GROMACS .gro file of C-alpha atoms in nm:
model
  113
    1MET     CA    1  -0.020   0.002  -0.012
    2GLU     CA    2   0.142   0.337  -0.101
    3ASN     CA    3   0.056   0.635   0.097
    4ASN     CA    4   0.132   0.973   0.114
    5ARG     CA    5  -0.056   1.318   0.167
    6ASP     CA    6  -0.276   1.346  -0.162
    7ARG     CA    7  -0.411   0.957  -0.180
    8VAL     CA    8  -0.382   0.606  -0.051
    9VAL     CA    9  -0.342   0.339  -0.321
   10TRP     CA   10  -0.480  -0.031  -0.179
   11ASP     CA   11  -0.274  -0.338  -0.282
   12TYR     CA   12  -0.563  -0.595  -0.311
   13PRO     CA   13  -0.331  -0.884  -0.419
   14ALA     CA   14  -0.110  -0.818  -0.128
   15ALA     CA   15  -0.401  -0.763   0.106
   16ALA     CA   16  -0.573  -1.074  -0.006
   17ALA     CA   17  -0.214  -1.264   0.039
   18TYR     CA   18  -0.206  -1.148   0.377
   19THR     CA   19  -0.577  -1.246   0.469
   20THR     CA   20  -0.520  -1.562   0.341
   21ALA     CA   21  -0.217  -1.643   0.551
   22ALA     CA   22  -0.382  -1.487   0.844
   23ASP     CA   23  -0.689  -1.698   0.833
   24ARG     CA   24  -0.460  -1.997   0.827
   25ALA     CA   25  -0.273  -1.880   1.112
   26ALA     CA   26  -0.575  -1.835   1.312
   27SER     CA   27  -0.700  -2.163   1.245
   28LEU     CA   28  -0.354  -2.342   1.346
   29LEU     CA   29  -0.376  -2.100   1.665
   30SER     CA   30  -0.693  -2.188   1.759
   31THR     CA   31  -0.590  -2.557   1.699
   32ALA     CA   32  -0.266  -2.534   1.915
   33ARG     CA   33  -0.484  -2.358   2.194
   34ASP     CA   34  -0.728  -2.675   2.195
   35HIS     CA   35  -0.424  -2.886   2.217
   36ALA     CA   36  -0.282  -2.704   2.511
   37ALA     CA   37  -0.614  -2.695   2.694
   38THR     CA   38  -0.590  -3.099   2.661
   39VAL     CA   39  -0.237  -3.095   2.784
   40ALA     CA   40  -0.308  -2.901   3.087
   41GLY     CA   41  -0.632  -3.120   3.174
   42LEU     CA   42  -0.410  -3.445   3.186
   43ASP     CA   43  -0.437  -3.660   3.467
   44LEU     CA   44  -0.104  -3.617   3.690
   45SER     CA   45  -0.258  -3.766   3.987
   46GLY     CA   46  -0.007  -4.090   3.922
   47LEU     CA   47   0.273  -3.841   4.060
   48GLY     CA   48   0.144  -3.865   4.411
   49LEU     CA   49   0.211  -3.639   4.673
   50LEU     CA   50   0.555  -3.547   4.578
   51GLY     CA   51   0.473  -3.450   4.242
   52ALA     CA   52   0.148  -3.250   4.347
   53GLU     CA   53   0.354  -2.906   4.291
   54PHE     CA   54   0.456  -3.024   3.964
   55ALA     CA   55   0.127  -3.124   3.873
   56ALA     CA   56  -0.020  -2.754   3.981
   57ALA     CA   57   0.252  -2.590   3.781
   58TRP     CA   58   0.218  -2.810   3.460
   59ASN     CA   59  -0.184  -2.705   3.474
   60GLN     CA   60  -0.095  -2.369   3.521
   61ALA     CA   61   0.149  -2.332   3.263
   62TRP     CA   62  -0.046  -2.513   2.997
   63GLY     CA   63  -0.365  -2.345   3.088
   64ASP     CA   64  -0.206  -2.013   3.054
   65HIS     CA   65  -0.015  -2.108   2.712
   66SER     CA   66  -0.379  -2.211   2.598
   67GLY     CA   67  -0.513  -1.850   2.655
   68GLN     CA   68  -0.215  -1.725   2.550
   69LEU     CA   69  -0.269  -1.895   2.195
   70GLY     CA   70  -0.662  -1.829   2.183
   71THR     CA   71  -0.562  -1.446   2.236
   72ALA     CA   72  -0.293  -1.451   1.918
   73ALA     CA   73  -0.572  -1.647   1.723
   74ALA     CA   74  -0.842  -1.382   1.823
   75VAL     CA   75  -0.576  -1.122   1.740
   76THR     CA   76  -0.491  -1.252   1.401
   77ASP     CA   77  -0.823  -1.312   1.286
   78GLY     CA   78  -0.911  -0.940   1.392
   79TYR     CA   79  -0.624  -0.801   1.190
   80SER     CA   80  -0.754  -0.996   0.897
   81GLN     CA   81  -1.094  -0.906   0.921
   82ALA     CA   82  -0.963  -0.536   0.952
   83VAL     CA   83  -0.796  -0.572   0.617
   84THR     CA   84  -1.052  -0.723   0.450
   85GLY     CA   85  -1.299  -0.434   0.593
   86TRP     CA   86  -1.060  -0.177   0.473
   87GLY     CA   87  -1.040  -0.316   0.135
   88ARG     CA   88  -1.405  -0.332   0.086
   89VAL     CA   89  -1.431   0.050   0.193
   90LEU     CA   90  -1.179   0.168  -0.020
   91GLY     CA   91  -1.319  -0.040  -0.314
   92ALA     CA   92  -1.645   0.098  -0.253
   93VAL     CA   93  -1.501   0.456  -0.248
   94ASP     CA   94  -1.340   0.405  -0.578
   95THR     CA   95  -1.640   0.257  -0.739
   96GLU     CA   96  -1.838   0.563  -0.589
   97SER     CA   97  -1.584   0.806  -0.742
   98ALA     CA   98  -1.564   0.675  -1.066
   99GLU     CA   99  -1.953   0.664  -1.076
  100GLN     CA  100  -1.959   1.014  -0.993
  101ILE     CA  101  -1.716   1.130  -1.227
  102ALA     CA  102  -1.860   0.919  -1.523
  103GLY     CA  103  -2.094   1.141  -1.702
  104THR     CA  104  -2.013   1.450  -1.531
  105ILE     CA  105  -1.709   1.528  -1.704
  106PRO     CA  106  -1.731   1.496  -2.070
  107GLY     CA  107  -1.572   1.152  -2.211
  108THR     CA  108  -1.579   0.980  -1.895
  109ASP     CA  109  -1.877   0.759  -1.961
  110GLU     CA  110  -1.654   0.460  -1.966
  111ILE     CA  111  -1.456   0.533  -1.668
  112ARG     CA  112  -1.473   0.236  -1.376
  113ALA     CA  113  -1.292   0.144  -1.098
   0.00000   0.00000   0.00000
């Protein structure tokens, strides 16, 4: 995307590539979150009294990791949705501007965004 004071140029192919990658990454992060939650819930009761502290730390660490992965998935998905939304907004503005110009200025009937 090229920006300066007078105009914004939206790179549609780059935005599409980003959203494809971000959607896949968010999906993988969500899967990893689910697996981490499963690991956090593993039965470590066989460690006995001596392993109780380890089991508690294990469950806490994997539970925290699951939460962090969930946050990363949500943020990645949110950025993907934002890029998609901005592309739609800018595309609509381009189309609307072209339609307003078409016919208003002689010889511009064929302009399309």
